[in-house]
Coordinates of C-alpha atoms in Angstrom, one line a residue:
Chain A
M1349 CA 30.7 199.0 25.5
S1350 CA 32.4 202.4 25.7
E1351 CA 34.9 200.9 28.1
Q1352 CA 35.7 198.2 25.5
L1353 CA 35.9 200.9 22.8
S1354 CA 38.4 202.8 24.8
T1355 CA 40.4 199.6 25.5
L1356 CA 40.4 199.0 21.8
R1357 CA 41.5 202.6 21.0
Y1358 CA 44.2 202.2 23.6
Y1359 CA 45.6 199.0 22.0
L1360 CA 45.3 200.5 18.5
E1361 CA 47.9 203.1 19.4
F1362 CA 50.5 200.4 19.5
D1363 CA 52.3 199.6 16.3
F1364 CA 52.3 195.9 16.9
V1365 CA 48.5 195.7 17.1
R1366 CA 48.2 197.6 13.9
Y1367 CA 50.7 195.3 12.2
A1368 CA 48.8 192.3 13.5
I1369 CA 45.6 193.6 12.0
I1370 CA 47.1 194.4 8.6
V1371 CA 48.8 191.1 8.3
G1372 CA 45.8 189.2 9.6
L1373 CA 43.5 190.8 7.0
L1374 CA 45.9 190.3 4.2
I1375 CA 46.5 186.6 5.0
S1376 CA 42.8 185.8 5.4
L1377 CA 42.1 187.5 2.1
C1378 CA 44.7 185.4 0.3
A1379 CA 43.6 182.2 2.0
S1380 CA 40.0 182.7 1.0
L1381 CA 40.8 183.4 -2.7
L1382 CA 42.6 180.1 -3.1
G1383 CA 40.1 178.3 -0.8
V1384 CA 37.4 178.3 -3.4
T1385 CA 39.5 176.5 -5.9
L1386 CA 40.9 174.1 -3.4
V1387 CA 37.5 173.1 -2.0
L1388 CA 36.1 172.6 -5.5
K1389 CA 39.1 170.6 -6.6
R1390 CA 38.5 168.4 -3.6
F1391 CA 41.7 169.5 -2.0
S1392 CA 40.3 170.8 1.2
F1393 CA 42.8 168.9 3.2
I1394 CA 45.8 170.1 1.4
G1395 CA 45.9 173.1 3.6
D1396 CA 46.1 170.8 6.6
G1397 CA 48.7 168.6 5.0
L1398 CA 50.9 171.4 3.9
S1399 CA 50.8 173.2 7.2
H1400 CA 52.0 170.0 8.9
V1401 CA 54.8 169.9 6.3
A1402 CA 55.6 173.5 7.3
F1403 CA 55.6 172.4 11.0
G1404 CA 58.0 169.7 10.2
A1405 CA 60.2 172.1 8.2
I1406 CA 60.2 174.5 11.1
A1407 CA 61.4 171.7 13.3
V1408 CA 64.2 170.8 10.9
S1409 CA 65.2 174.4 10.6
S1410 CA 65.3 174.9 14.3
V1411 CA 67.4 171.9 14.8
L1412 CA 69.8 173.1 12.0
T1413 CA 70.0 176.5 13.6
F1414 CA 70.7 174.9 17.0
G1415 CA 73.4 172.7 15.5
L1416 CA 75.0 175.6 13.6
R1417 CA 75.1 177.7 16.7
A1418 CA 76.6 174.8 18.7
I1419 CA 79.5 174.6 16.2
G1420 CA 80.3 178.1 17.3
S1421 CA 82.3 179.6 14.5
E1422 CA 81.4 183.0 13.1
A1423 CA 80.2 181.8 9.7
T1424 CA 77.9 179.1 11.0
G1425 CA 76.6 181.5 13.6
R1426 CA 75.6 184.0 10.9
L1427 CA 74.0 181.2 8.8
A1428 CA 72.0 180.2 11.9
E1429 CA 70.8 183.8 12.2
V1430 CA 69.7 183.8 8.5
L1431 CA 67.8 180.5 9.1
S1432 CA 65.9 181.6 12.2
E1433 CA 65.0 185.0 10.8
N1434 CA 61.3 185.4 9.8
N1435 CA 60.3 182.2 11.5
H1436 CA 62.6 180.0 9.4
T1437 CA 61.0 181.1 6.1
V1438 CA 64.2 180.4 4.2
I1439 CA 63.8 176.6 4.7
V1440 CA 60.1 176.3 5.3
L1441 CA 58.9 178.0 2.1
P1442 CA 60.9 175.9 -0.4
L1443 CA 60.0 172.7 1.5
T1444 CA 56.3 173.5 1.6
V1445 CA 56.3 174.5 -2.1
L1446 CA 57.9 171.2 -2.9
A1447 CA 55.4 169.2 -1.0
A1448 CA 52.5 171.2 -2.5
V1449 CA 53.8 170.5 -6.0
L1450 CA 54.1 166.8 -5.2
L1451 CA 50.7 166.6 -3.7
L1452 CA 48.8 168.5 -6.4
R1453 CA 50.5 166.4 -9.1
T1454 CA 48.9 163.3 -7.7
G1455 CA 46.6 163.0 -10.6
Q1456 CA 46.2 159.9 -12.8
N1457 CA 49.6 158.4 -12.7
T1458 CA 50.4 157.9 -9.1
K1459 CA 50.4 154.7 -7.0
I1460 CA 49.1 156.5 -3.9
K1461 CA 45.9 158.4 -4.5
G1462 CA 45.2 162.1 -3.5
D1463 CA 43.7 161.9 -0.1
A1464 CA 46.0 159.1 1.1
A1465 CA 49.0 161.0 -0.1
V1466 CA 47.9 164.1 1.7
A1467 CA 47.2 162.2 4.9
M1468 CA 50.6 160.4 4.7
I1469 CA 52.6 163.5 4.2
S1470 CA 50.6 165.4 6.8
V1471 CA 50.9 163.0 9.7
G1472 CA 54.4 162.0 8.6
S1473 CA 55.8 165.5 8.9
L1474 CA 53.9 166.2 12.1
A1475 CA 55.5 163.1 13.7
I1476 CA 59.0 163.8 12.5
G1477 CA 58.7 167.5 13.4
Y1478 CA 57.7 166.8 16.9
L1479 CA 60.3 164.1 17.2
L1480 CA 63.0 166.5 16.2
M1481 CA 61.8 169.3 18.4
N1482 CA 61.7 166.9 21.3
R1483 CA 65.1 165.4 20.7
F1484 CA 66.9 168.6 20.0
P1485 CA 65.1 171.3 22.0
S1486 CA 65.9 174.8 20.8
S1487 CA 64.5 176.4 23.9
S1488 CA 63.6 175.2 27.4
N1489 CA 59.9 175.3 26.8
I1490 CA 59.3 172.6 24.2
S1491 CA 55.6 172.2 24.8
G1492 CA 55.1 175.9 24.5
D1493 CA 57.0 176.0 21.2
V1494 CA 55.0 173.1 19.8
C1495 CA 51.7 174.6 21.0
S1496 CA 52.5 177.9 19.5
T1497 CA 53.5 176.4 16.2
L1498 CA 50.3 174.3 16.1
F1499 CA 47.8 176.8 17.3
G1500 CA 49.3 180.1 16.2
S1501 CA 51.5 181.9 18.5
T1502 CA 51.3 185.3 20.0
S1503 CA 53.9 186.0 17.5
I1504 CA 51.3 187.7 15.4
L1505 CA 51.5 190.3 18.1
T1506 CA 55.2 190.5 18.1
L1507 CA 55.6 191.3 14.4
K1508 CA 58.3 193.8 13.3
G1509 CA 57.9 196.3 10.5
S1510 CA 60.0 194.1 8.2
D1511 CA 57.7 191.1 8.8
V1512 CA 54.8 193.2 7.8
V1513 CA 56.6 194.3 4.6
V1514 CA 57.5 190.7 3.7
C1515 CA 54.0 189.5 4.3
S1516 CA 52.4 192.4 2.4
V1517 CA 54.6 191.7 -0.6
M1518 CA 53.8 188.0 -0.6
A1519 CA 50.1 188.8 -0.2
A1520 CA 50.2 191.3 -3.1
I1521 CA 51.9 188.7 -5.3
V1522 CA 49.2 186.2 -4.5
I1523 CA 46.3 188.6 -5.1
V1524 CA 47.7 189.9 -8.4
T1525 CA 48.4 186.4 -9.6
F1526 CA 44.9 185.3 -8.7
V1527 CA 43.3 188.3 -10.5
V1528 CA 45.4 188.0 -13.6
F1529 CA 44.9 184.3 -14.0
Y1530 CA 41.3 184.3 -12.7
N1531 CA 39.8 182.9 -15.9
K1532 CA 42.5 180.2 -16.2
I1533 CA 42.1 179.2 -12.6
F1534 CA 38.4 178.9 -13.1
A1535 CA 38.8 176.7 -16.2
V1536 CA 41.3 174.4 -14.5
T1537 CA 39.1 174.1 -11.5
F1538 CA 35.9 173.3 -13.4
D1539 CA 37.3 170.9 -16.0
E1540 CA 40.9 170.1 -16.3
S1541 CA 40.6 167.7 -19.3
F1542 CA 38.6 170.1 -21.4
T1543 CA 41.1 172.9 -20.7
R1544 CA 43.9 170.7 -21.7
A1545 CA 42.2 169.5 -24.8
S1546 CA 41.5 173.0 -26.0
G1547 CA 45.2 173.7 -25.9
V1548 CA 45.8 175.5 -22.6
N1549 CA 48.7 174.4 -20.5
A1550 CA 46.7 173.2 -17.6
G1551 CA 49.7 171.6 -15.9
L1552 CA 51.3 175.0 -15.6
Y1553 CA 48.3 176.5 -13.9
N1554 CA 48.0 173.6 -11.5
L1555 CA 51.6 174.1 -10.6
M1556 CA 50.9 177.8 -10.0
I1557 CA 47.9 177.0 -7.8
A1558 CA 50.2 174.6 -5.8
I1559 CA 52.9 177.2 -5.3
I1560 CA 50.5 179.9 -4.3
T1561 CA 48.8 177.6 -1.8
A1562 CA 52.1 176.8 -0.2
V1563 CA 53.0 180.5 0.0
I1564 CA 49.7 181.3 1.7
I1565 CA 50.1 178.5 4.2
V1566 CA 53.6 179.6 5.1
I1567 CA 52.6 183.2 5.7
S1568 CA 49.5 182.2 7.6
M1569 CA 51.4 179.9 10.0
N1570 CA 52.0 183.0 12.2
L1571 CA 48.4 183.9 12.4
V1572 CA 46.4 180.8 13.1
G1573 CA 49.1 178.1 13.5
S1574 CA 49.4 174.9 11.4
L1575 CA 46.3 173.1 12.8
L1576 CA 43.8 175.8 12.0
I1577 CA 45.0 176.9 8.6
S1578 CA 42.5 174.6 6.9
A1579 CA 39.7 176.5 8.6
L1580 CA 41.0 179.8 7.1
I1581 CA 41.0 178.2 3.7
I1582 CA 37.8 176.3 3.6
F1583 CA 35.2 178.0 5.9
P1584 CA 34.8 181.3 3.9
S1585 CA 34.4 179.5 0.6
L1586 CA 32.0 176.9 2.0
S1587 CA 29.9 179.7 3.5
A1588 CA 29.8 181.6 0.2
M1589 CA 28.9 178.4 -1.7
R1590 CA 25.8 178.0 0.5
I1591 CA 24.3 181.1 -0.9
L1592 CA 25.8 182.1 -4.2
R1593 CA 25.4 180.5 -7.5
S1594 CA 28.3 181.9 -9.6
F1595 CA 32.0 181.4 -9.4
R1596 CA 32.8 185.0 -9.3
G1597 CA 30.1 185.6 -6.7
V1598 CA 31.5 182.9 -4.5
V1599 CA 35.1 184.2 -4.8
I1600 CA 34.1 187.8 -3.9
C1601 CA 31.8 186.7 -1.1
S1602 CA 34.3 184.4 0.5
A1603 CA 36.9 187.1 0.4
V1604 CA 34.6 189.5 2.1
I1605 CA 33.6 186.9 4.7
S1606 CA 37.2 186.0 5.4
V1607 CA 38.4 189.5 5.9
F1608 CA 35.4 190.4 8.0
C1609 CA 35.9 187.3 10.3
A1610 CA 39.6 188.0 10.6
G1611 CA 38.9 191.6 11.6
V1612 CA 36.3 190.6 14.1
G1613 CA 38.4 187.7 15.4
I1614 CA 41.5 189.8 16.0
I1615 CA 39.6 192.6 17.7
L1616 CA 37.7 190.2 20.0
S1617 CA 40.9 188.4 20.8
I1618 CA 42.5 191.7 21.8
L1619 CA 39.5 192.7 23.9
Y1620 CA 39.0 189.4 25.7
S1621 CA 42.6 188.2 25.4
T1622 CA 41.7 185.0 23.7
P1623 CA 44.0 183.1 21.3
V1624 CA 44.0 185.0 18.0
G1625 CA 43.8 181.9 15.6
S1626 CA 41.0 180.2 17.5
T1627 CA 38.9 183.3 17.7
I1628 CA 39.2 184.0 14.0
V1629 CA 38.2 180.4 13.2
A1630 CA 35.3 180.6 15.7
A1631 CA 34.1 183.7 13.8
D1632 CA 34.3 181.8 10.5
I1633 CA 32.3 178.9 12.0
A1634 CA 29.6 181.3 13.2
V1635 CA 29.3 182.9 9.7
F1636 CA 29.1 179.4 8.2
L1637 CA 26.2 178.5 10.5
I1638 CA 24.4 181.7 9.7
F1639 CA 24.8 181.2 5.9
S1640 CA 23.7 177.5 6.2
F1641 CA 20.6 178.7 7.9
L1642 CA 20.0 181.4 5.3
S1643 CA 20.4 178.9 2.5
L1644 CA 17.4 177.0 3.8
F1645 CA 15.2 179.9 2.7
R1646 CA 16.5 180.0 -0.9
K1647 CA 14.4 178.6 -3.6
G1648 CA 15.5 175.4 -5.2
R1649 CA 17.4 173.0 -3.2
Chain B
M936 CA 28.9 152.5 -50.5
E937 CA 27.8 154.5 -53.5
E938 CA 27.1 157.6 -51.4
N939 CA 30.6 157.3 -50.0
E940 CA 32.2 157.4 -53.4
K941 CA 30.1 160.3 -54.5
K942 CA 31.4 162.4 -51.6
A943 CA 35.0 161.2 -52.1
P944 CA 36.5 164.2 -54.1
E945 CA 35.6 166.9 -51.5
R946 CA 36.6 164.8 -48.5
E947 CA 39.6 166.2 -46.7
K948 CA 41.2 164.1 -44.0
Q949 CA 41.5 165.7 -40.5
L950 CA 42.7 162.8 -38.4
V951 CA 44.5 159.7 -39.4
C952 CA 45.3 156.9 -37.1
R953 CA 47.8 154.3 -38.4
N954 CA 48.3 151.0 -36.6
A955 CA 48.2 152.6 -33.2
S956 CA 48.6 150.7 -30.0
L957 CA 47.3 152.3 -26.8
G958 CA 47.7 151.6 -23.2
Y959 CA 49.2 152.8 -20.0
E960 CA 52.0 151.9 -17.6
G961 CA 53.4 149.5 -20.2
Q962 CA 50.2 147.6 -20.5
T963 CA 48.6 147.5 -24.0
V964 CA 44.9 148.0 -23.8
T965 CA 44.2 147.9 -27.5
E966 CA 46.2 147.7 -30.7
G967 CA 46.0 147.8 -34.4
L968 CA 43.8 150.9 -34.6
D969 CA 43.5 152.0 -38.2
F970 CA 41.1 154.7 -39.1
S971 CA 40.7 158.2 -40.5
V972 CA 38.3 161.0 -40.0
C973 CA 37.4 163.4 -42.7
R974 CA 35.9 166.9 -42.6
G975 CA 32.2 166.7 -41.9
D976 CA 32.2 163.1 -40.8
Y977 CA 30.2 161.8 -37.9
L978 CA 32.2 159.0 -36.5
C979 CA 30.9 156.8 -33.7
I980 CA 33.4 154.8 -31.6
L981 CA 31.7 151.8 -30.2
G982 CA 33.0 149.2 -27.7
E983 CA 32.3 147.5 -24.5
N984 CA 33.5 148.9 -21.2
G985 CA 37.2 148.3 -20.8
S986 CA 37.8 148.0 -24.6
G987 CA 40.0 151.1 -24.6
K988 CA 37.5 153.7 -25.7
S989 CA 38.6 156.2 -23.0
T990 CA 42.2 155.4 -23.7
L991 CA 41.6 156.2 -27.3
V992 CA 39.9 159.5 -26.4
K993 CA 43.0 160.4 -24.3
A994 CA 45.3 159.6 -27.2
I995 CA 43.3 161.6 -29.6
L996 CA 43.3 164.6 -27.2
G997 CA 47.1 164.1 -26.7
L998 CA 46.7 163.6 -23.0
R999 CA 48.3 160.2 -23.1
P1000 CA 50.5 159.4 -26.1
Q1001 CA 50.1 156.1 -28.0
I1002 CA 52.6 153.3 -27.4
S1003 CA 53.3 152.8 -31.0
G1004 CA 51.8 153.7 -34.4
E1005 CA 50.8 157.2 -35.5
I1006 CA 48.0 159.6 -34.8
E1007 CA 48.3 162.4 -37.2
W1008 CA 46.3 165.7 -37.6
C1009 CA 45.9 167.2 -41.0
G1010 CA 43.5 169.4 -43.0
G1011 CA 44.0 172.5 -40.9
V1012 CA 43.2 170.8 -37.6
K1013 CA 45.8 170.8 -34.8
A1014 CA 45.9 168.5 -31.9
N1015 CA 44.8 171.3 -29.6
E1016 CA 41.9 172.4 -31.6
I1017 CA 39.2 169.9 -30.5
G1018 CA 36.1 170.8 -28.7
Y1019 CA 35.9 168.2 -26.1
L1020 CA 32.8 167.1 -24.2
P1021 CA 34.1 165.0 -21.3
Q1022 CA 32.1 162.7 -19.1
Q1023 CA 30.8 164.5 -16.1
T1024 CA 33.0 164.4 -13.1
V1025 CA 31.9 164.5 -9.4
V1026 CA 33.5 167.9 -9.1
Q1027 CA 31.2 169.4 -11.7
R1028 CA 27.9 168.1 -10.2
D1029 CA 27.8 170.7 -7.4
F1030 CA 30.0 173.3 -8.9
P1031 CA 28.9 176.9 -8.2
A1032 CA 29.3 178.5 -11.6
S1033 CA 26.8 180.3 -13.8
V1034 CA 26.1 179.0 -17.3
R1035 CA 27.7 182.1 -18.8
E1036 CA 30.9 181.6 -16.9
I1037 CA 31.2 178.0 -18.1
V1038 CA 30.5 178.8 -21.7
R1039 CA 32.9 181.7 -21.7
S1040 CA 35.7 179.4 -20.4
G1041 CA 35.6 177.6 -23.7
C1042 CA 37.2 180.7 -25.2
L1043 CA 40.2 180.4 -22.9
A1044 CA 42.6 179.1 -25.5
K1045 CA 41.9 182.1 -27.6
T1046 CA 43.0 184.5 -24.9
G1047 CA 46.6 183.3 -24.7
L1048 CA 48.4 185.5 -22.2
R1049 CA 45.7 188.1 -22.1
P1050 CA 44.1 187.8 -18.6
F1051 CA 40.5 188.6 -19.5
F1052 CA 38.0 187.9 -22.3
N1053 CA 37.6 190.5 -25.0
H1054 CA 34.5 191.8 -26.6
E1055 CA 34.5 189.2 -29.4
E1056 CA 35.0 186.3 -27.2
K1057 CA 32.1 187.4 -25.0
K1058 CA 29.9 187.8 -28.1
L1059 CA 30.9 184.4 -29.3
A1060 CA 29.8 182.9 -26.0
E1061 CA 26.4 184.7 -26.2
S1062 CA 25.8 183.7 -29.8
T1063 CA 26.7 180.1 -29.1
M1064 CA 24.3 180.0 -26.1
K1065 CA 21.6 181.3 -28.3
Q1066 CA 22.4 178.7 -31.0
L1067 CA 22.0 175.9 -28.5
G1068 CA 18.9 177.5 -26.9
I1069 CA 20.3 178.0 -23.5
D1070 CA 20.6 181.8 -23.6
S1071 CA 17.7 182.1 -21.1
L1072 CA 19.7 180.0 -18.7
A1073 CA 22.8 182.3 -18.8
K1074 CA 22.6 183.4 -15.2
R1075 CA 21.4 180.1 -13.8
C1076 CA 23.7 178.0 -11.7
Y1077 CA 25.2 174.9 -13.4
R1078 CA 24.4 172.6 -10.6
D1079 CA 20.7 173.5 -10.6
L1080 CA 20.2 172.5 -14.3
S1081 CA 18.9 169.2 -15.6
G1082 CA 21.3 166.7 -17.1
G1083 CA 20.2 167.5 -20.6
Q1084 CA 20.7 171.3 -20.0
Q1085 CA 24.1 170.6 -18.4
Q1086 CA 25.2 168.8 -21.5
R1087 CA 24.1 171.7 -23.7
V1088 CA 26.1 174.0 -21.6
L1089 CA 29.2 171.8 -22.0
L1090 CA 28.5 171.5 -25.7
A1091 CA 28.3 175.3 -26.0
R1092 CA 31.6 175.6 -24.2
A1093 CA 33.2 173.1 -26.7
L1094 CA 31.8 175.1 -29.6
C1095 CA 33.4 178.2 -28.2
A1096 CA 36.7 176.5 -28.3
T1097 CA 36.5 175.3 -31.9
R1098 CA 34.1 175.0 -34.9
K1099 CA 36.1 172.3 -36.6
M1100 CA 35.8 169.1 -34.6
L1101 CA 33.9 167.9 -31.5
L1102 CA 34.9 164.9 -29.5
L1103 CA 32.0 163.7 -27.3
D1104 CA 32.6 161.1 -24.6
E1105 CA 29.4 159.2 -23.9
P1106 CA 27.3 162.4 -24.1
V1107 CA 23.9 160.8 -23.4
T1108 CA 25.0 158.7 -20.4
G1109 CA 22.7 159.5 -17.4
L1110 CA 20.1 161.4 -19.4
D1111 CA 16.4 160.4 -19.6
P1112 CA 15.3 159.1 -23.0
R1113 CA 13.7 162.3 -24.0
A1114 CA 16.9 164.3 -23.3
Q1115 CA 18.9 161.7 -25.0
L1116 CA 16.9 162.1 -28.2
D1117 CA 17.2 165.9 -28.0
L1118 CA 20.9 165.8 -27.6
Y1119 CA 21.3 163.3 -30.5
E1120 CA 19.2 165.6 -32.8
L1121 CA 21.3 168.6 -31.7
I1122 CA 24.6 166.8 -32.5
T1123 CA 23.2 165.8 -35.9
N1124 CA 22.3 169.4 -36.6
L1125 CA 25.8 170.6 -35.7
N1126 CA 27.2 167.9 -38.0
K1127 CA 25.0 169.1 -40.8
Q1128 CA 26.5 172.6 -40.3
G1129 CA 29.9 171.1 -41.2
I1130 CA 31.4 170.3 -37.8
T1131 CA 33.2 167.0 -37.7
I1132 CA 31.9 164.8 -34.8
I1133 CA 33.6 162.0 -33.1
M1134 CA 31.4 160.4 -30.5
V1135 CA 32.2 157.6 -28.1
S1136 CA 29.2 155.5 -27.2
H1137 CA 28.0 152.1 -26.3
D1138 CA 24.6 152.7 -27.7
V1139 CA 24.8 150.7 -31.0
A1140 CA 21.3 151.5 -32.1
A1141 CA 21.7 155.2 -31.9
A1142 CA 25.2 155.0 -33.5
V1143 CA 23.7 153.3 -36.6
R1144 CA 20.9 155.8 -36.7
Y1145 CA 22.9 159.0 -36.6
A1146 CA 26.6 158.4 -37.5
S1147 CA 28.1 158.3 -40.9
H1148 CA 31.0 156.1 -39.9
I1149 CA 31.5 153.5 -37.2
L1150 CA 34.7 152.4 -35.4
H1151 CA 34.1 149.3 -33.3
I1152 CA 36.7 148.3 -30.8
G1153 CA 36.6 144.8 -29.3
S1154 CA 38.8 143.6 -26.5
H1155 CA 42.4 144.3 -27.5
R1156 CA 41.8 145.0 -31.2
Q1157 CA 39.8 146.9 -33.8
L1158 CA 36.8 144.9 -35.0
F1159 CA 35.5 147.2 -37.6
F1160 CA 36.0 150.6 -39.3
G1161 CA 33.9 151.9 -42.2
T1162 CA 30.7 153.6 -43.1
T1163 CA 27.5 152.9 -41.2
A1164 CA 26.0 151.2 -44.3
E1165 CA 29.0 148.8 -44.4
Y1166 CA 28.7 148.3 -40.7
T1167 CA 25.1 147.2 -40.7
A1168 CA 26.0 144.8 -43.6
S1169 CA 29.0 143.4 -41.9
G1170 CA 29.2 140.3 -39.6
V1171 CA 30.3 142.4 -36.6
G1172 CA 27.6 144.9 -37.0
Q1173 CA 24.8 142.4 -37.5
S1174 CA 25.8 140.3 -34.5
F1175 CA 25.8 143.4 -32.3
L1176 CA 22.6 144.8 -33.7
A1177 CA 21.0 141.4 -33.2
A1178 CA 22.2 141.2 -29.6
E1179 CA 20.7 144.7 -29.2
E1180 CA 17.3 143.6 -30.4
T1181 CA 17.3 140.5 -28.3
Y1182 CA 18.2 142.1 -25.1
G1183 CA 16.3 145.3 -25.7
A1184 CA 19.2 147.6 -26.4
S1185 CA 22.1 148.5 -24.2
A1186 CA 19.9 151.4 -23.0
P1187 CA 18.6 149.7 -19.8
S1188 CA 21.8 150.2 -17.9
E1189 CA 21.8 153.9 -18.9
E1190 CA 18.2 154.4 -17.9
K1191 CA 19.0 153.0 -14.5
E1192 CA 21.7 155.5 -14.2
A1193 CA 19.3 158.3 -15.2
E1194 CA 16.9 157.2 -12.6
A1195 CA 19.5 157.0 -9.9
D1196 CA 20.4 160.6 -10.8
E1197 CA 17.0 161.9 -10.1

């Protein structure tokens, strides 16, 4: 144990480890906040769908970068640098937001219903993304690239100070928005038609939820990769819902669970050199099982 | 008839619908809707499934505009000032929220851009819960309540939104007979306190017993609009009431749903 503690202390002296922990905790906090709403609105899979869109967008952006570099002039070269900075956020974020808005709008008036639309966009972008990556490889190690995009790369451990700042700012925006609009988000989640009928602009808040979801997914790509983001979004809130009976309780509890699991996951992954994303998700699953077990002892159902 | 005339001078119109056609995606569901609702009325909208009742509800709420004709608000009521009691959705059945949280969310429109509820809004929520006899449930979880209690919670929320007009969409569906009766009594009491009620239903017997006015929509057109007394005297009303007696009310289908729920 003491040996592990000293290993941990040794690692914690490095900036990049501290950065990883800060970013990991912030991301998991954001994801769990929105998770409650998404699970209750029956949009658990939107995280999955959007992260695949983000994957496709990364592929598009890499290909663009590659193409621009190939042209070779100074201007295009600089453009390519801009694109590839911060894991292609310049292209990935707008595309993902767009997809989120389209998906969450699938209410009454669409030909393709919610879950089908999510599935379609999800697998569609996955396929196109992989196709592009394969056809126009941006590095020699394609399968490594794909794998790290899907399962979260070690890039969480190669964060620069500026990445941490960007991530913290985005996380702060998400958290502040959530707190300020908490009552509105609750109303829209519980009963959209009533909220609309009483004169609240429910469409606006739905749009806001969509945009925040997209932002969270893009910033959490680094941490757990696009296949595991759903876990970060749904597990904490599902665990909290097992035990707690009020919306506020569920939100607070899922935030605590999520941050705790992310912390434990990151530390374990450092100690035992396991993949960061999978370890965090494994911690989330463990907590979910424990809470499910505890819920058996509650009165009532 | 006579009663109607006696009331006439003090009656102030709140909602007027003139020759409205409703539908969606270019398809007309029902047309020629012509009716008005006055302050303190208890209007029951009857019709078979698919006759356009829910489309009419959406039009009244302004969620889906009418194809043609007019739906006009007057007498100090605005389109966005209706307390709406929607049909329960799947999402709500297992929603982890306390009764107090849900009732308070009725005050949301009053908050505007302010992020949190103020003292008055919280007090309004508490007093409304007391009024509907659910103050003892305030900390309970919505999904653990019985169907009748859940409807009271949603009714309390609607009353927090407005005291002018309530629009109830099949409020008793899925409730056991006892809870149905309780809810009808409660609604009648609210109506006596001066709240205008519009209720969508397919329970003809209850409509005739409780409502002051009836709007009956058939397939594609309006069959009847007038006071309840006129309805029971009219051909449409008599034929439906007779059918009701013969087949033992439309209740069986609802009771089945109630059983399935438990």
